[in-house]
Coordinates of C-alpha atoms and ligand atoms in Angstrom, one line a residue:
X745 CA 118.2 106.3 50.7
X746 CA 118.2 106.4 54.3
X747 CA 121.2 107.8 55.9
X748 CA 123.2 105.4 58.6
X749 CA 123.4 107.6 61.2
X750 CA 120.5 109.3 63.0
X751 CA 120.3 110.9 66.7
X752 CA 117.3 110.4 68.7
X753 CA 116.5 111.1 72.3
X754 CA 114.9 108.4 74.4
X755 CA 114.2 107.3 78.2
X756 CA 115.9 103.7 79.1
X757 CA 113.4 101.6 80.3
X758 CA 115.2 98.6 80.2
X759 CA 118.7 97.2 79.8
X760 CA 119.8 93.0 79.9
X761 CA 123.3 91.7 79.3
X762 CA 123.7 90.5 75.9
X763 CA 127.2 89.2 75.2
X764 CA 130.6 89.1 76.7
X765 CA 130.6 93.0 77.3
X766 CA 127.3 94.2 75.7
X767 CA 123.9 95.6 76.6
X768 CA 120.8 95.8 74.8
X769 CA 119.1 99.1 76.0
X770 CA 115.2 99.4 75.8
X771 CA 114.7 102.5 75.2
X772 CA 111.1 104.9 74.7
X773 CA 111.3 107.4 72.0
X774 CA 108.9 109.9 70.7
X775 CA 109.0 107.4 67.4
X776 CA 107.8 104.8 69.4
X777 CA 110.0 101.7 71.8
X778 CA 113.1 100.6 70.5
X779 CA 115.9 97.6 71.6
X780 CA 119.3 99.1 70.7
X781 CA 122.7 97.7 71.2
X782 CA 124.8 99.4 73.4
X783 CA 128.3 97.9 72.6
X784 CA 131.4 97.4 75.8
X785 CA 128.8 99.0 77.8
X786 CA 129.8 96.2 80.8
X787 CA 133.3 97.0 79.9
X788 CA 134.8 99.1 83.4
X789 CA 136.0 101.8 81.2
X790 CA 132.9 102.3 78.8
X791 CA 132.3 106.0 78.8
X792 CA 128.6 105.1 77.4
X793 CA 127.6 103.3 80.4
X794 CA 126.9 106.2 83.1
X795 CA 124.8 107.5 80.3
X796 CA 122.4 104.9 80.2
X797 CA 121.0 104.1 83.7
X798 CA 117.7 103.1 84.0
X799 CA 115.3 105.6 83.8
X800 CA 117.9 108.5 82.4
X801 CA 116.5 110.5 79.1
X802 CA 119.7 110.2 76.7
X803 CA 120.8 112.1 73.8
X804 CA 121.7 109.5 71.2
X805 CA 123.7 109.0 67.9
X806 CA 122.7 105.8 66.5
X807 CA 123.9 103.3 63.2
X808 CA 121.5 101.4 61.7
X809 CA 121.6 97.8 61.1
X810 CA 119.9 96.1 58.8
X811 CA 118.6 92.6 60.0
X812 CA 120.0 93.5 63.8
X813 CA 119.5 96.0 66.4
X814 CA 120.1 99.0 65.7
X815 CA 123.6 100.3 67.5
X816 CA 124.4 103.5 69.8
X817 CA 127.3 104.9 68.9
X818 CA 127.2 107.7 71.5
X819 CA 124.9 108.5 74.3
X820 CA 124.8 111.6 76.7
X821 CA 122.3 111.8 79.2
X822 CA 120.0 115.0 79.3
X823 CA 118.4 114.0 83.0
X824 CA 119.9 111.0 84.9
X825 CA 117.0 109.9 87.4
X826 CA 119.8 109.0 90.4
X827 CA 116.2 109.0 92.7
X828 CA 115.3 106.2 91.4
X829 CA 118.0 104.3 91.1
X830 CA 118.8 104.7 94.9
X831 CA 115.4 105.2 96.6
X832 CA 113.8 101.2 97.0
X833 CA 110.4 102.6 96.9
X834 CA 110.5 104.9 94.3
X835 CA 112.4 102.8 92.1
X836 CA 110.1 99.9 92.2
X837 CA 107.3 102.3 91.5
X838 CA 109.7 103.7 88.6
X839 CA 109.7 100.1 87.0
X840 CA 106.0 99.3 87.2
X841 CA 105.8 102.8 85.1
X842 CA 108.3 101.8 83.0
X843 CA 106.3 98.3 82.6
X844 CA 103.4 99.0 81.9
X845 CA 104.6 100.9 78.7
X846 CA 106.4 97.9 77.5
X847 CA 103.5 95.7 78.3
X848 CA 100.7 98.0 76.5
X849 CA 102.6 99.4 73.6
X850 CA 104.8 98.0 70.8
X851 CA 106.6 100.0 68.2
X852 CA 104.3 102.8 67.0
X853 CA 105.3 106.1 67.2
X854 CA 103.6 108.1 70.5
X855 CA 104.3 111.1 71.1
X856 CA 102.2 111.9 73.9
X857 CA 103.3 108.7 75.8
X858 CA 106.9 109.7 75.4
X859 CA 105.6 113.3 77.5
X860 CA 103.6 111.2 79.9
X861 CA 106.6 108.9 80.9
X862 CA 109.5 111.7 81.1
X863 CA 107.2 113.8 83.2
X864 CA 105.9 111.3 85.9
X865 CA 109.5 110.0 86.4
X866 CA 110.5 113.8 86.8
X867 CA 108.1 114.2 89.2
X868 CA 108.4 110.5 90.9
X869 CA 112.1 111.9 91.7
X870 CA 110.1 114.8 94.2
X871 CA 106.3 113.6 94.7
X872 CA 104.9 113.4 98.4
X873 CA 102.5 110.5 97.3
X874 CA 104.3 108.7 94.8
X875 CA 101.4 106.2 95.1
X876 CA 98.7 108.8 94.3
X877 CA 101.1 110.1 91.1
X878 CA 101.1 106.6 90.0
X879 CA 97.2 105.8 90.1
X880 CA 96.8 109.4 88.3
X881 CA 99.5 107.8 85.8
X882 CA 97.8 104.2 85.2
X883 CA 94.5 106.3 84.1
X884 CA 96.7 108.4 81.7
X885 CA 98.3 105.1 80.3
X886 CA 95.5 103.2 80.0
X887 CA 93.5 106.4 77.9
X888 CA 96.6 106.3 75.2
X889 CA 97.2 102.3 74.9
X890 CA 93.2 102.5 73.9
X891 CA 91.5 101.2 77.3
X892 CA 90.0 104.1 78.9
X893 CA 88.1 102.9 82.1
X894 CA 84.1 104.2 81.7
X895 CA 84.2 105.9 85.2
X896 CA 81.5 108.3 85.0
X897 CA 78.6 106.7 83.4
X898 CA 77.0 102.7 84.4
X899 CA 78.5 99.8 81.9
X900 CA 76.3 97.5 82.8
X901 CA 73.5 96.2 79.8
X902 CA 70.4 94.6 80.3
X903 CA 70.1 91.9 77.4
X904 CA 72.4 94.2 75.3
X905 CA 70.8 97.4 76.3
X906 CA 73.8 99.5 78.1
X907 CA 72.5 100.8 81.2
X908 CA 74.7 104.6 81.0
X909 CA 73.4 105.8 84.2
X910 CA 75.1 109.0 85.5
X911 CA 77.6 107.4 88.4
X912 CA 77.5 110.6 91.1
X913 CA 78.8 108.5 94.1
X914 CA 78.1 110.2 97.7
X915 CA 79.8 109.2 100.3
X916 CA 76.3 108.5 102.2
X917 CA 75.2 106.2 99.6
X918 CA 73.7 102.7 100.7
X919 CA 74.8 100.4 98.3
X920 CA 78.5 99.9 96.8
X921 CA 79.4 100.1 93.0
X922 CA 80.7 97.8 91.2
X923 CA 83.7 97.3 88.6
X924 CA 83.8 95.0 85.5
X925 CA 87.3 95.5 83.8
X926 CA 85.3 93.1 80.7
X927 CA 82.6 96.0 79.8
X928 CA 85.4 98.4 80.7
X929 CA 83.9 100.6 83.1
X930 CA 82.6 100.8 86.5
X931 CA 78.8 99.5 87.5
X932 CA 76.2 101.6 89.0
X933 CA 74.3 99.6 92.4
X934 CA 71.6 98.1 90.7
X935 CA 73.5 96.7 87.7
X936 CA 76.3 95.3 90.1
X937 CA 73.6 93.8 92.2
X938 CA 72.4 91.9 88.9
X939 CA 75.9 90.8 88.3
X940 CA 78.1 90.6 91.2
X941 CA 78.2 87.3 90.5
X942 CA 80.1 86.9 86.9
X943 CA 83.5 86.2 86.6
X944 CA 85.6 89.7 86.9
X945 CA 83.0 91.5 88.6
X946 CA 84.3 93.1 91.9
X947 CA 82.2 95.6 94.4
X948 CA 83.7 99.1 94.2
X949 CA 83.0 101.8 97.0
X950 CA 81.6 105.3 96.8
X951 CA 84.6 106.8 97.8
X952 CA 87.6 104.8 95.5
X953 CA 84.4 105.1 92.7
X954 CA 85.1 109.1 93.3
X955 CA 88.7 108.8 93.6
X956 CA 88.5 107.5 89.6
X957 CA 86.3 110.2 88.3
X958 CA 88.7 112.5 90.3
X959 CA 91.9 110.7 88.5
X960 CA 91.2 110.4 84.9
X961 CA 90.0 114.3 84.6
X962 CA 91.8 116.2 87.0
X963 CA 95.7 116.9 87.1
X964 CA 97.9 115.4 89.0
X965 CA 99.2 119.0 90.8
X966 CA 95.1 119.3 91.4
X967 CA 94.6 115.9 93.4
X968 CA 97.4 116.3 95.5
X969 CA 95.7 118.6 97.4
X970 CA 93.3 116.5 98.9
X971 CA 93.7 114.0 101.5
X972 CA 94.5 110.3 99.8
X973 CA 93.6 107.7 103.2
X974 CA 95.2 104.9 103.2
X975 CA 91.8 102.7 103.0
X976 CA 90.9 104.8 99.4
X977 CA 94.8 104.0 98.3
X978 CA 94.7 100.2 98.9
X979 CA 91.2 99.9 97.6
X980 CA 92.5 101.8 94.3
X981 CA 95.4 99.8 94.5
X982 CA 93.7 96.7 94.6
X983 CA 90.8 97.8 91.8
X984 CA 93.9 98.8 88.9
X985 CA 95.9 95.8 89.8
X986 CA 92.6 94.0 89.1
X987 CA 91.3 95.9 85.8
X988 CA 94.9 96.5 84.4
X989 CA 95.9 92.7 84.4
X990 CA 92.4 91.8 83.0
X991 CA 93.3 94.1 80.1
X992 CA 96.9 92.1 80.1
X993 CA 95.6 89.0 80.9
X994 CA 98.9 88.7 83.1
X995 CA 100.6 90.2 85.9
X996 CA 103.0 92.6 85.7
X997 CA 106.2 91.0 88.2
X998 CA 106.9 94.6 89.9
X999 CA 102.9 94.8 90.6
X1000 CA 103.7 92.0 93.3
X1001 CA 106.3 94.3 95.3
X1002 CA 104.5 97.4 96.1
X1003 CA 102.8 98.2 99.0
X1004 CA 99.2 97.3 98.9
X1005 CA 99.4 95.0 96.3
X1006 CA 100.3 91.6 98.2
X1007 CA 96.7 91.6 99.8
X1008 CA 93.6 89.7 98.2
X1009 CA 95.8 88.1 95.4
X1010 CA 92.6 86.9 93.0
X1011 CA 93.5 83.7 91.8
Ligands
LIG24 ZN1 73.7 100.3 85.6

């Protein structure tokens, strides 16, 4: 028989009014996301309530309901995020993070994405270029929730014959790349020249193309090293916003408020 009580730890990545005085709390566990009601929580007085901010990783004791959400019966935050609560543009990037794990998972159990999301917000709180920790974090995401952008070799096919050319961009290279979020992957210059055309298909230049490699196998505390221009971070920008909502086949509402993100809306 399971017992009633059990204590978890989680990160809030989401809270709505529910009730005269209540919250439901979305909250990320390493046994996977979970909606838990968090009782009196709009109540002035609530000692819960300072413990469940947005972003905070909480201790919690929790009843089980059948048929119901599960209820918190106490919560103590381990790290409050106040950062992010307080800081417009790192909080907005905080909520696309926060997003995109409730738009790619449901409830399975995910360890890994539970480390990935307590230590980007951690370092979100202090990063130089939260823009380039975020990029570095979308590649990470999109890897666990089963979508791993093809960065390094061509996706293109040639009447179902996959093209797999080695992509070495060079900043002295001619002709652009391409990216096509349907075959998953980027395009070498010859198969985006036979396709530039289809639905999805977008040019891609040698330098963002390097910027990719350089972001799905490097580490974060590596890549901040090098210089990120401002042309490579709203060209990235732009590419993600573009593969990631293929992949969702929506778009996220935060995507719209960062920087970078407003320009070239594709219909
Ligand atoms: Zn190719």
């Amino acid at each position: 028989m399971r017992s009633r009580l059990y204590q978890t730890v989680g990160i809030i990545l989401g809270r709505r009014d529910y009730g005269e005085a209540d919250r439901v709390v979305i909250c990320l566990t390493p046994q996977g996301r979970v909606d838990l009601l968090a009782k009196g929580t709009r109540k002035p007085r609530s000692r819960k309530t300072g413990h469940l901010e947005l972003f905070a990783r909480t201790k919690m004791l929790v009843s089980r309901v059948e048929h119901s959400w599960d209820i918190i019966s106490q919560a103590e935050a381990e790290v409050l995020r106040p950062t992010l609560q307080d800081d417009l543009q790192r909080g907005t990037y905080a909520r696309y993070i926060a997003e995109l794990v409730t738009r790619f998972f449901e409830r399975e159990a995910n360890e890994a994405l539970y480390e990935l999301l307590d230590w980007t917000l951690s370092v979100l709180e202090q990063a130089d270029r939260p823009e380039l920790l975020v990029r570095w974090y979308e590649q990470r995401l999109l890897t666990l929730a089963g979508f791993r952008p093809e960065w390094h070799t061509c996706v293109g096919d040639d009447a179902g014959e996959l093209c797999g050319e080695a992509l070495r961009p060079r900043p002295s290279d001619r002709l652009g790349y391409g990216v096509d979020p349907e075959r998953g992957g980027a395009l070498c210059s010859a198969c985006f020249g036979a396709c530039r055309q289809l639905p999805g298909v977008r040019p891609l230049s040698p330098s963002a193309l390097s910027w990719l490699q350089a972001l799905q196998h490097r580490d974060y505390s590596d890549l901040k090293q090098f210089p990120f221009p401002e042309g490579a971070a709203a060209e990235l920008s732009r590419v993600m916003r573009h593969y990631i909502a293929y992949h969702l086949e929506y778009r996220p509402g935060s995507l719209r408020v960062i920087q970078g993100w407003t320009s070239e809306d594709p219909p």
